[in-house]
PDB file of C-alpha atoms in Angstrom:
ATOM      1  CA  UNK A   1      25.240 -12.403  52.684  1.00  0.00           C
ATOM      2  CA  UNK A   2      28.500 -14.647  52.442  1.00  0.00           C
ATOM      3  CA  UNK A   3      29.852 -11.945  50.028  1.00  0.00           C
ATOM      4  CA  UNK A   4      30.870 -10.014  53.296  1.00  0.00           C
ATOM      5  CA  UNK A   5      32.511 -13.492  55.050  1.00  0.00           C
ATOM      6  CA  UNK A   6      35.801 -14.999  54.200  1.00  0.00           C
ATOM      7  CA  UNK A   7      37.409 -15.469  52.522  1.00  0.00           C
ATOM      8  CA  UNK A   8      36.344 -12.426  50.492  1.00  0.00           C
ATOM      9  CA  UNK A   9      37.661  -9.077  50.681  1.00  0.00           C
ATOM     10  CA  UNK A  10      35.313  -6.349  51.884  1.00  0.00           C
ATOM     11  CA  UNK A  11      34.503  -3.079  53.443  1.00  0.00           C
ATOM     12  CA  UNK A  12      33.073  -3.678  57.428  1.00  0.00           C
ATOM     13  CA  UNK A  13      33.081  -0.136  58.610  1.00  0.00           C
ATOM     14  CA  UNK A  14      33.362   3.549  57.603  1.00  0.00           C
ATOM     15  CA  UNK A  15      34.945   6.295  59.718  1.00  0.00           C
ATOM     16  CA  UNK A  16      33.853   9.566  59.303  1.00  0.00           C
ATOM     17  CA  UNK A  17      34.653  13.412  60.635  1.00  0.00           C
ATOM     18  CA  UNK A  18      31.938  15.694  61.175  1.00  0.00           C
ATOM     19  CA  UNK A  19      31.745  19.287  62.697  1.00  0.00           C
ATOM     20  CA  UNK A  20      28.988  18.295  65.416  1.00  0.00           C
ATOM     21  CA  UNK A  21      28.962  14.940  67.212  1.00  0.00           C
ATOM     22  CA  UNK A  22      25.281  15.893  68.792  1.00  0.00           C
ATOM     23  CA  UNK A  23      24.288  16.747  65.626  1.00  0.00           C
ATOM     24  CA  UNK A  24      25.601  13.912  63.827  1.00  0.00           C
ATOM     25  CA  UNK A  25      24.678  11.219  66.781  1.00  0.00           C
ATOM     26  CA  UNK A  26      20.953  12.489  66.520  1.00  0.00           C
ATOM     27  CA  UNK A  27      20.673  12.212  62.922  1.00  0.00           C
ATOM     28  CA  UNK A  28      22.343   8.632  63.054  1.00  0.00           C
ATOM     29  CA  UNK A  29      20.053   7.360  65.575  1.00  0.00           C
ATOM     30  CA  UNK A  30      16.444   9.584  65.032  1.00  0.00           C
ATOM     31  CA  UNK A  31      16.409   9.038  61.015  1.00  0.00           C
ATOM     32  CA  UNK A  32      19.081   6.125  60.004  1.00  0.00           C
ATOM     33  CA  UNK A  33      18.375   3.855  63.293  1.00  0.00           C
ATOM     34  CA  UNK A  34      21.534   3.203  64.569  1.00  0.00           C
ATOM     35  CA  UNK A  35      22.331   2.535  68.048  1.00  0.00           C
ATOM     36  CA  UNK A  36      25.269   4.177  70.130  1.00  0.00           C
ATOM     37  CA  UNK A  37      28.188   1.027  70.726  1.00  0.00           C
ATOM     38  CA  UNK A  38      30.333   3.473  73.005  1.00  0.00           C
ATOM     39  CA  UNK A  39      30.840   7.374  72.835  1.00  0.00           C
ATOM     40  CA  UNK A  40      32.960   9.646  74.191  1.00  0.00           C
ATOM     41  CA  UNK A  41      33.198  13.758  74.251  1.00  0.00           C
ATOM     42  CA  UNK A  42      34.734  14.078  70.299  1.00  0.00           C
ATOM     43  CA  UNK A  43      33.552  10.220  68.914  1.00  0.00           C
ATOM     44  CA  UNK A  44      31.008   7.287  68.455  1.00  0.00           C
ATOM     45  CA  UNK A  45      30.801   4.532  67.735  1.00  0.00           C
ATOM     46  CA  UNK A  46      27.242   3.109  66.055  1.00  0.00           C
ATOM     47  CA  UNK A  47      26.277  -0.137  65.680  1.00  0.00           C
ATOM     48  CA  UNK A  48      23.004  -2.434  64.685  1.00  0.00           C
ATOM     49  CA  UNK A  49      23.786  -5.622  66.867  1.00  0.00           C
ATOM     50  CA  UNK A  50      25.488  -4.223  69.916  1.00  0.00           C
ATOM     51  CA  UNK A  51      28.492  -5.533  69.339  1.00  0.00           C
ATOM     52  CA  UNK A  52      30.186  -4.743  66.034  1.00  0.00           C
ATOM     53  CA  UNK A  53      30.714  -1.483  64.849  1.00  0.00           C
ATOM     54  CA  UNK A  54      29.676  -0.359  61.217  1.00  0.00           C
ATOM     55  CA  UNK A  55      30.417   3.284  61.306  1.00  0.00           C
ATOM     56  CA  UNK A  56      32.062   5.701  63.616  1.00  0.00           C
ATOM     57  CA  UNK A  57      32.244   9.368  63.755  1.00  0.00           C
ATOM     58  CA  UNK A  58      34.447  11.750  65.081  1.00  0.00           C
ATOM     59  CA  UNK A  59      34.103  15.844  66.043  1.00  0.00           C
ATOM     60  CA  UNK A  60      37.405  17.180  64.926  1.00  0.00           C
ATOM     61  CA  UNK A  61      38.693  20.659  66.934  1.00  0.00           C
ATOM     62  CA  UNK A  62      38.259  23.388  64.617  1.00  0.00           C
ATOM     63  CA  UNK A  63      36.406  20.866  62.522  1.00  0.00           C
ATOM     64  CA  UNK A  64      35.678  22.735  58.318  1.00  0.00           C
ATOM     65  CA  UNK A  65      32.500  22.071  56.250  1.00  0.00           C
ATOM     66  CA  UNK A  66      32.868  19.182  54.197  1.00  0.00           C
ATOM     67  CA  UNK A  67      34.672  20.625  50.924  1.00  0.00           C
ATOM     68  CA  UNK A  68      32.953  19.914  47.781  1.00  0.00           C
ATOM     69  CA  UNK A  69      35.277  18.984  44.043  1.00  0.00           C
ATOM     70  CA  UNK A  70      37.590  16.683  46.187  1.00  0.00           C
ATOM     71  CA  UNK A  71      38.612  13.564  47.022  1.00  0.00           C
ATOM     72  CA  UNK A  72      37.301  10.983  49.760  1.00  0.00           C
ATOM     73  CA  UNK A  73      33.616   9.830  50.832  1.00  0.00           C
ATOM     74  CA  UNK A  74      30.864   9.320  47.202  1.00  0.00           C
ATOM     75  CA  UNK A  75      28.910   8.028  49.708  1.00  0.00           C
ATOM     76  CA  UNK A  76      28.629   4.777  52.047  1.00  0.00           C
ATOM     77  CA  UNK A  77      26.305   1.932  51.493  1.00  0.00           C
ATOM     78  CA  UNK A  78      23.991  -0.167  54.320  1.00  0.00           C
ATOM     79  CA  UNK A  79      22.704  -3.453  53.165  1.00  0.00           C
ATOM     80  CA  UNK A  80      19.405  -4.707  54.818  1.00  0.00           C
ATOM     81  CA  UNK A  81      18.684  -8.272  55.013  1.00  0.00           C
ATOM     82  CA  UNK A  82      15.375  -8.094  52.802  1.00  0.00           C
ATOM     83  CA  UNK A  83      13.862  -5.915  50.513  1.00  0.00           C
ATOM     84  CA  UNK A  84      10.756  -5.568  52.624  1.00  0.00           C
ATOM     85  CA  UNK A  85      13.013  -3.719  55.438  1.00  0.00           C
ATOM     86  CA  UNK A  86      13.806  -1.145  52.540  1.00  0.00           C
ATOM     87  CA  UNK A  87      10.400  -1.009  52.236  1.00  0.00           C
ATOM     88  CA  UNK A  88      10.029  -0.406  56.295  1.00  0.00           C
ATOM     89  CA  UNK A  89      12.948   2.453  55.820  1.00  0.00           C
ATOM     90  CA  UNK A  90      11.138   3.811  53.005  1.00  0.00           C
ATOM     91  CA  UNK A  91       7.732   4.276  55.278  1.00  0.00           C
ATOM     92  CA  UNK A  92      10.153   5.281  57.836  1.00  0.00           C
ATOM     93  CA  UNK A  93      11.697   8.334  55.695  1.00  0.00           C
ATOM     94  CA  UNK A  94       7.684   9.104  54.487  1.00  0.00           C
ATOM     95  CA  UNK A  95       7.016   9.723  57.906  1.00  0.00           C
ATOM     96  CA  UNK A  96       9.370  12.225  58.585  1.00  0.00           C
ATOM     97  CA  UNK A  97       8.805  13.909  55.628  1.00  0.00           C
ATOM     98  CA  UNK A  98      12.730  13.679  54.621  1.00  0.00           C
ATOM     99  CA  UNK A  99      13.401  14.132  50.893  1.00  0.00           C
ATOM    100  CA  UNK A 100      15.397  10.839  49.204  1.00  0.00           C
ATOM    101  CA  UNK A 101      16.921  10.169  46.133  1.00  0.00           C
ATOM    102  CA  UNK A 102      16.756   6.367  44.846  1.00  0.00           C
ATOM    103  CA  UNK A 103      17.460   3.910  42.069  1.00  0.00           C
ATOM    104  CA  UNK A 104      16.971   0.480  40.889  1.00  0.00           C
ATOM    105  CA  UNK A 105      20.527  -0.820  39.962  1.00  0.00           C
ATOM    106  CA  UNK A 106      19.161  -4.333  38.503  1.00  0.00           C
ATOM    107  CA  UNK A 107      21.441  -6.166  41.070  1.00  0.00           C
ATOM    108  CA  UNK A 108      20.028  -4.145  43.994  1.00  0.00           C
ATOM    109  CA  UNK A 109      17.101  -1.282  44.907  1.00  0.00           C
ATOM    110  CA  UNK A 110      18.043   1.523  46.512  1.00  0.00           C
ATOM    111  CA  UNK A 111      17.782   4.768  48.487  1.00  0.00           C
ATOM    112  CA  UNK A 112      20.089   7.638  48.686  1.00  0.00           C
ATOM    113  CA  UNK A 113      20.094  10.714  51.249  1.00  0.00           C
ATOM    114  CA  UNK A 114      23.060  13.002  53.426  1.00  0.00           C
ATOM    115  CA  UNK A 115      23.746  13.125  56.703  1.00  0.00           C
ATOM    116  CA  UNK A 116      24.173  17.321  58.208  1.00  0.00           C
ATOM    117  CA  UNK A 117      27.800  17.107  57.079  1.00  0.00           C
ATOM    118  CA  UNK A 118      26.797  16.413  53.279  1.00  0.00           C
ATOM    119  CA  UNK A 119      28.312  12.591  53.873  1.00  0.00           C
ATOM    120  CA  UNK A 120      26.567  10.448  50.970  1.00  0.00           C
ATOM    121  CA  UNK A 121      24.451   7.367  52.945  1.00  0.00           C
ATOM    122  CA  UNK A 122      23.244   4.486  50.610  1.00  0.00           C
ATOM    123  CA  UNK A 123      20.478   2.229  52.288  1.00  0.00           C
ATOM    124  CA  UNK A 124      19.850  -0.921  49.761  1.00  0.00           C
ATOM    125  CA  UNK A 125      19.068  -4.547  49.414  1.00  0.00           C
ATOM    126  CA  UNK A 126      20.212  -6.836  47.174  1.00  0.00           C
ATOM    127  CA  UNK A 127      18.054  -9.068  44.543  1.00  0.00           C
ATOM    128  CA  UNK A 128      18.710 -12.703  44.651  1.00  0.00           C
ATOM    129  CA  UNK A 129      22.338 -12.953  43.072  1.00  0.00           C
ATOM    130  CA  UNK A 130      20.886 -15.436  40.952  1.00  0.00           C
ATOM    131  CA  UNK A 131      18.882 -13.134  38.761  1.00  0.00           C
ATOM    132  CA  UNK A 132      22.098 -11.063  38.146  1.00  0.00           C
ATOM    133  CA  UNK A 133      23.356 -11.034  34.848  1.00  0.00           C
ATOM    134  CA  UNK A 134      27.271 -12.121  34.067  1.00  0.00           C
ATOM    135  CA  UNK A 135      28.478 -11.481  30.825  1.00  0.00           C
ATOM    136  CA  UNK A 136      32.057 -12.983  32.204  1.00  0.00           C
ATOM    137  CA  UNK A 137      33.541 -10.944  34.387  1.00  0.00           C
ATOM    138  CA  UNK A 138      30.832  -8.280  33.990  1.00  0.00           C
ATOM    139  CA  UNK A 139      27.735  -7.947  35.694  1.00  0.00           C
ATOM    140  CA  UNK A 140      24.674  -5.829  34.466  1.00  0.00           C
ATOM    141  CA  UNK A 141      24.014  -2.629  36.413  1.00  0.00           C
ATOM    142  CA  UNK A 142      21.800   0.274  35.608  1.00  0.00           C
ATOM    143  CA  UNK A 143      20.513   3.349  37.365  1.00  0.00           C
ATOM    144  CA  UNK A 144      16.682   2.926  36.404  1.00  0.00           C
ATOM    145  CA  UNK A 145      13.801   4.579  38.332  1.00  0.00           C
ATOM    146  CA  UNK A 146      12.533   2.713  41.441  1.00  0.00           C
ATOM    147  CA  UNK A 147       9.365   1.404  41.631  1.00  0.00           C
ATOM    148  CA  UNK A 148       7.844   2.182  44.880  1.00  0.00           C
ATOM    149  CA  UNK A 149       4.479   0.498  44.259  1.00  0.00           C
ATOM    150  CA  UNK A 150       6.054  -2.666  44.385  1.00  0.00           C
ATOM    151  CA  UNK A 151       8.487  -2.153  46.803  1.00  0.00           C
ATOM    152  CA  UNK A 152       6.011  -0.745  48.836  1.00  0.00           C
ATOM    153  CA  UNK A 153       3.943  -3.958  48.324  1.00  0.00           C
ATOM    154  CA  UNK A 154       6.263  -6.516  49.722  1.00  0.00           C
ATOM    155  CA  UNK A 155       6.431  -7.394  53.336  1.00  0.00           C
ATOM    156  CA  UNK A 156       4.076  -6.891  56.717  1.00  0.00           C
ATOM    157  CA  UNK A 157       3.892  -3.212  57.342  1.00  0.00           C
ATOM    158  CA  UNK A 158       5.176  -2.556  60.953  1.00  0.00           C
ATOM    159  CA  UNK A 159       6.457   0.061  63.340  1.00  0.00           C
ATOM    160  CA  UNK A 160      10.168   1.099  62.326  1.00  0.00           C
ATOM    161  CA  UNK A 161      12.187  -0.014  65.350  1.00  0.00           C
ATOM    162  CA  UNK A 162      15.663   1.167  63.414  1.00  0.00           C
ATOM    163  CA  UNK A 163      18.046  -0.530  61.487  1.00  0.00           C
ATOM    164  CA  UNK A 164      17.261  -4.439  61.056  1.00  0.00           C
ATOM    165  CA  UNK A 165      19.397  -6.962  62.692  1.00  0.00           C
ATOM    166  CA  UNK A 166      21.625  -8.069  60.282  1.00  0.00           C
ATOM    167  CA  UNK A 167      22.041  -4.630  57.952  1.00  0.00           C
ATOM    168  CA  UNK A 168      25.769  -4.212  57.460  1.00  0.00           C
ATOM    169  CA  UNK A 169      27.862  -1.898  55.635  1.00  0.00           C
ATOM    170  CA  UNK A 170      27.932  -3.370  51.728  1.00  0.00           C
ATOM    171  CA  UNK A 171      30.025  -1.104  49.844  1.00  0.00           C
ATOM    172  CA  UNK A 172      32.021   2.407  50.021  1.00  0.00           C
ATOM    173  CA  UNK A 173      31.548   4.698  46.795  1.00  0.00           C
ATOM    174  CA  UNK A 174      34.872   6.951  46.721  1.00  0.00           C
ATOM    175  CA  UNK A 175      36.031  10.085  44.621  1.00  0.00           C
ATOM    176  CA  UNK A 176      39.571   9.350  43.335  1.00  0.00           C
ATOM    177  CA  UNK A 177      41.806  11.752  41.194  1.00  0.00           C
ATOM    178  CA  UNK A 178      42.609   9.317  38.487  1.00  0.00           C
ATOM    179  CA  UNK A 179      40.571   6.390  37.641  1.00  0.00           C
ATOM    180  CA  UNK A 180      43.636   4.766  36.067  1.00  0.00           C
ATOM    181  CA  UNK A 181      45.437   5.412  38.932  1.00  0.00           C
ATOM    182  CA  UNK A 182      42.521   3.678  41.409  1.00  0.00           C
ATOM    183  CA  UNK A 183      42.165   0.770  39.552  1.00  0.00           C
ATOM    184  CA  UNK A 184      45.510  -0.326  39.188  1.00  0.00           C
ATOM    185  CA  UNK A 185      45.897   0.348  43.477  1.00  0.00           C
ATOM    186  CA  UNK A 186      42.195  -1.094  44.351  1.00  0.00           C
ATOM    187  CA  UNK A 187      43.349  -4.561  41.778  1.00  0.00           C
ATOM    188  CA  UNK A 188      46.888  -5.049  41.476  1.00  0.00           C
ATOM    189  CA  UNK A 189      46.905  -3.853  44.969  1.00  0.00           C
ATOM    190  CA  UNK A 190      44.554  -4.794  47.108  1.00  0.00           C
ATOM    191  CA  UNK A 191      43.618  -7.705  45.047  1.00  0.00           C
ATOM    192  CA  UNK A 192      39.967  -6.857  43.826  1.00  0.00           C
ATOM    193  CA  UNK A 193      38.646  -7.149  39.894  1.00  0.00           C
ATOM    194  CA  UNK A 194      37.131  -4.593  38.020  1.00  0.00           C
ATOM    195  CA  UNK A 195      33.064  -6.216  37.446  1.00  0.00           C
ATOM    196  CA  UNK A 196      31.512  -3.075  35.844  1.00  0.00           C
ATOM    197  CA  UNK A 197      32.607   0.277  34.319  1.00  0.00           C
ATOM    198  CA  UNK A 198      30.669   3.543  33.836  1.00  0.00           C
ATOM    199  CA  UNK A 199      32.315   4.904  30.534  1.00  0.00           C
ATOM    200  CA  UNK A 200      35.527   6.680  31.702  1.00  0.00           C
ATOM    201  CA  UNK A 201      34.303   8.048  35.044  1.00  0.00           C
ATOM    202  CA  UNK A 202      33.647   5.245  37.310  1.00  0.00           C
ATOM    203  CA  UNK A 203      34.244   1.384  37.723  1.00  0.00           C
ATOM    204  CA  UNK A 204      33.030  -0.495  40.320  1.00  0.00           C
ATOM    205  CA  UNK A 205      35.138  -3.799  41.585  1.00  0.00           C
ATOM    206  CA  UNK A 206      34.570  -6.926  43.939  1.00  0.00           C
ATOM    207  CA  UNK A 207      35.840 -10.169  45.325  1.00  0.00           C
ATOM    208  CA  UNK A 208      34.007 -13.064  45.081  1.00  0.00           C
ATOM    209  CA  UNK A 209      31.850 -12.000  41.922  1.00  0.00           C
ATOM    210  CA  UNK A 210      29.257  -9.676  43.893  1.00  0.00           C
ATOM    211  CA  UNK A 211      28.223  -6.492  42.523  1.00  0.00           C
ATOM    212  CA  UNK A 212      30.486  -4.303  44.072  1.00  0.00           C
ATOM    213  CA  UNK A 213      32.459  -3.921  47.331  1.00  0.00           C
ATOM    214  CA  UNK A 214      33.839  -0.764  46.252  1.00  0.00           C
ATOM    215  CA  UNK A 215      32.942   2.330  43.474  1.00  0.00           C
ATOM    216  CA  UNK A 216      35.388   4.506  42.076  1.00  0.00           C
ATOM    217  CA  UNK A 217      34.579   7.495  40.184  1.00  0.00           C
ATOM    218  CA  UNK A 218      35.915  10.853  39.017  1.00  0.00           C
ATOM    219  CA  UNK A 219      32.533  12.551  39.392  1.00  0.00           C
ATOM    220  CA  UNK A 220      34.344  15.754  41.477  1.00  0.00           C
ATOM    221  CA  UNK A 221      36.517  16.043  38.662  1.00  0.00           C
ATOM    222  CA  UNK A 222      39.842  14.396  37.015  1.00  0.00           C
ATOM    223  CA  UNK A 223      42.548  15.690  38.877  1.00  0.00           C
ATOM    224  CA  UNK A 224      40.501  16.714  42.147  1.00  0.00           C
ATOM    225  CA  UNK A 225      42.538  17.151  45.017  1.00  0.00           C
ATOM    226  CA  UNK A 226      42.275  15.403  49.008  1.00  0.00           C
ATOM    227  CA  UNK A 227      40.059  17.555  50.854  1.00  0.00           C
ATOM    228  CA  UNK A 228      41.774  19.585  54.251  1.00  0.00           C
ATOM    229  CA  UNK A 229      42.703  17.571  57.119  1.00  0.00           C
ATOM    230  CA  UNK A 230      40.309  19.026  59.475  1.00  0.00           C
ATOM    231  CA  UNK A 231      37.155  18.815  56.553  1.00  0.00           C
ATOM    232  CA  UNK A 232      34.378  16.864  57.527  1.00  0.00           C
ATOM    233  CA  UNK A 233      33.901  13.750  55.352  1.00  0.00           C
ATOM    234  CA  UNK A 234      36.072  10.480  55.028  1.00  0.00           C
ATOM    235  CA  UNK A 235      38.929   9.447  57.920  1.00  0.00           C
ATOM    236  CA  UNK A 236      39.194   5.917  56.883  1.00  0.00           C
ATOM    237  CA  UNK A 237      37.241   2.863  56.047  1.00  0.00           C
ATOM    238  CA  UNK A 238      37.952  -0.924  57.057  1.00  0.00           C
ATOM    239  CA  UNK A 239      38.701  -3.674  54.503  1.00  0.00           C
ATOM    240  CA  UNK A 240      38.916  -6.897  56.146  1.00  0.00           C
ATOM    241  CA  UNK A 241      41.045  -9.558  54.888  1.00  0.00           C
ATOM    242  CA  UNK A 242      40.493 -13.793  55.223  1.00  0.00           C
ATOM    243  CA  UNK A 243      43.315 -14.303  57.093  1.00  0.00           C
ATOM    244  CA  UNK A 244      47.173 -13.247  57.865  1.00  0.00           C
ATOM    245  CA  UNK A 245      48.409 -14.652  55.123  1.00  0.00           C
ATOM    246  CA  UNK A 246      46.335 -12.442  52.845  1.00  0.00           C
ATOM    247  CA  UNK A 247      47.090  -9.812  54.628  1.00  0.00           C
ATOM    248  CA  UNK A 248      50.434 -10.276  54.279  1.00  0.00           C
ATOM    249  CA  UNK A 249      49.856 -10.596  50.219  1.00  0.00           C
ATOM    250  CA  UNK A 250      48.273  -7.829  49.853  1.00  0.00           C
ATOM    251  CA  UNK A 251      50.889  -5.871  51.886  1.00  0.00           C
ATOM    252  CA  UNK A 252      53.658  -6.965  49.879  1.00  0.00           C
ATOM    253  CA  UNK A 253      51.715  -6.520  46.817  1.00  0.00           C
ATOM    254  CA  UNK A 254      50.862  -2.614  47.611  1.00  0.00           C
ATOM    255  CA  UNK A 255      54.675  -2.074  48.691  1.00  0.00           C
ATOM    256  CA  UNK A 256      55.641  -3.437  44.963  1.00  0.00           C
ATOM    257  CA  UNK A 257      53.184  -0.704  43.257  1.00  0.00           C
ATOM    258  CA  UNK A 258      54.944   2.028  45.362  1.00  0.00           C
ATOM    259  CA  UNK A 259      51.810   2.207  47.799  1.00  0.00           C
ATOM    260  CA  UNK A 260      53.297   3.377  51.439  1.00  0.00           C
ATOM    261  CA  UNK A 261      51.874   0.898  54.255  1.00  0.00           C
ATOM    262  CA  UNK A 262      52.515   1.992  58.119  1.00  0.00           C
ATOM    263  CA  UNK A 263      51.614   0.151  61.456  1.00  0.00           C
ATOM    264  CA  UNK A 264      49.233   2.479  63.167  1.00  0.00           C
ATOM    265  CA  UNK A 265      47.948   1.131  66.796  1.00  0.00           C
ATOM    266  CA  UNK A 266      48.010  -1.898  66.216  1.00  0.00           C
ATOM    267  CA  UNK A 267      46.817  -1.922  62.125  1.00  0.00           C
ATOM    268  CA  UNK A 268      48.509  -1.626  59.276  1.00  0.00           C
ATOM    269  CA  UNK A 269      47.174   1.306  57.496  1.00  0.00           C
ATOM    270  CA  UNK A 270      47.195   2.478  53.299  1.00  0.00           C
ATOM    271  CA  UNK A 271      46.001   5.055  51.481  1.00  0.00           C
ATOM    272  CA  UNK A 272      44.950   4.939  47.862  1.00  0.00           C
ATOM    273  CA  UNK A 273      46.771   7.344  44.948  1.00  0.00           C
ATOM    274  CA  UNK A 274      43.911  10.341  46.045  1.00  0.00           C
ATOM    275  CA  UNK A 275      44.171   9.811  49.913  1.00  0.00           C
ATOM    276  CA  UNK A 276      41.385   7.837  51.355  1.00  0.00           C
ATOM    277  CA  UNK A 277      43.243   6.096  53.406  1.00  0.00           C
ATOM    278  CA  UNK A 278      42.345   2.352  54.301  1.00  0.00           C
ATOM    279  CA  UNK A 279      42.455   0.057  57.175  1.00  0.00           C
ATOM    280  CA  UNK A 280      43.485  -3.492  56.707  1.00  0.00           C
ATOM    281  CA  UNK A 281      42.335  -5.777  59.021  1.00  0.00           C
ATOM    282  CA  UNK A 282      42.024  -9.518  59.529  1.00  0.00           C
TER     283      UNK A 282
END
């Protein structure tokens, strides 16, 4: 999993906003497998190793349902260490009789499902980058049925015990307003490159030539507009940057497209031309 180590560019956690932090902290734990990091009254923190964080979530006061035709969260994306713990998750889901969408994307197989907020929740693993196929800069990507016989097949069947040690978070999937508009802040930007595109209504970029560290698309419509403050969905998500010196590049290279980037405690802090705003960190 280097392709989430320096001194690539890519996503470590996703912060969310949700009406009911009970609600939310059951789900999390109960049917995704996360453990709780810390917690207070209004926010979590959830982790897999007990020590970093991968995603956080946060009761707002007066907290609205997540709004639909906007901006912000597609969905977010755990990768497991080995295709026979998506098979675990998959036995996992079976048992509680939860309904799941999935795909096989060529470069990686994959589940899809929402949390009670309607936040999108990607659980995948990766094929061995070496049977990916590069056509340059472009890698092959498809969203073909999922064979569950097979996947079903692989591995030592045993008791789910939650997330796997080693799952992290692999990607973010975003709505944006204006593709053009998101790919010249996510490249010229923040320094990633474009390595597939859906037609007109989605591209998906990287560092470091894997698959994708972020997806872009204009699936809730060209033009959508941010979502309400207090809506459930999207607060932020973590890049992390190599070093301070990339940092630094990337800073001056977002100030030079226009982009606004503030010093919030302690971080400096972006958002993207449709508001999903984005932590940089080192």
């Amino acid at each position: 999993m280097n392709f989430h180590q320096s001194p690539n560019t890519f996503v470590q956690q996703v912060n969310l906003k949700v009406q009911n932090l009970d609600r939310s902290l059951a789900y999390y734990q109960e049917v995704i497998g996360f453990q709780i990091l810390n917690q207070s009254a209004t926010k979590a923190e959830l982790t897999v190793d007990g020590k970093t964080a991968l995603l956080s979530i946060e009761q707002l006061h007066d907290a609205l349902p997540k709004q639909n035709h906007t901006t912000g969260l597609y969905h977010f994306a755990l990768l497991l260490p080995k295709r026979s713990d998506l098979a675990s998750i998959v036995r996992h889901f079976s048992a509680l009789n939860l309904r799941i969408g999935s795909s096989d994307h060529l470069v990686s197989e994959a589940l899809y499902l929402s949390d009670p907020d309607g936040n999108g929740i990607e659980i995948y693993a990766d094929r061995d980058p070496g049977s990916w196929s590069w056509h340059g800069s472009t890698v092959d990507m498809a969203t073909d049925p999922l064979d569950f016989t097979d996947l079903l097949s692989s591995g030592e069947q045993t008791a789910w015990k939650g997330l796997p040690a080693g799952t992290i978070m692999g990607h973010i999937h975003l709505h944006v307003s204006k593709l053009n508009e998101a790919e010249q802040f996510y490249t010229n930007g923040l320094g990633f490159e474009v390595v597939n595109r859906y037609g007109a209504q989605a591209l998906f970029i990287s560092t470091g030539k894997y698959h994708h560290h972020i997806g872009l698309n204009t699936w809730a419509g060209v033009g959508a507009p941010p979502p309400h403050p207090n809506s459930a969905g999207l607060e932020s998500f973590v890049l992390v940057l190599s070093n301070e010196e990339a940092r630094n590049r990337v800073i001056a290279q977002l100030r030079e497209i226009g982009a606004s980037v503030q010093e919030e405690s302690g971080h400096f802090v972006t958002e993207d031309p449709s508001g999903n705003r984005i932590q940089l960190h080192i």
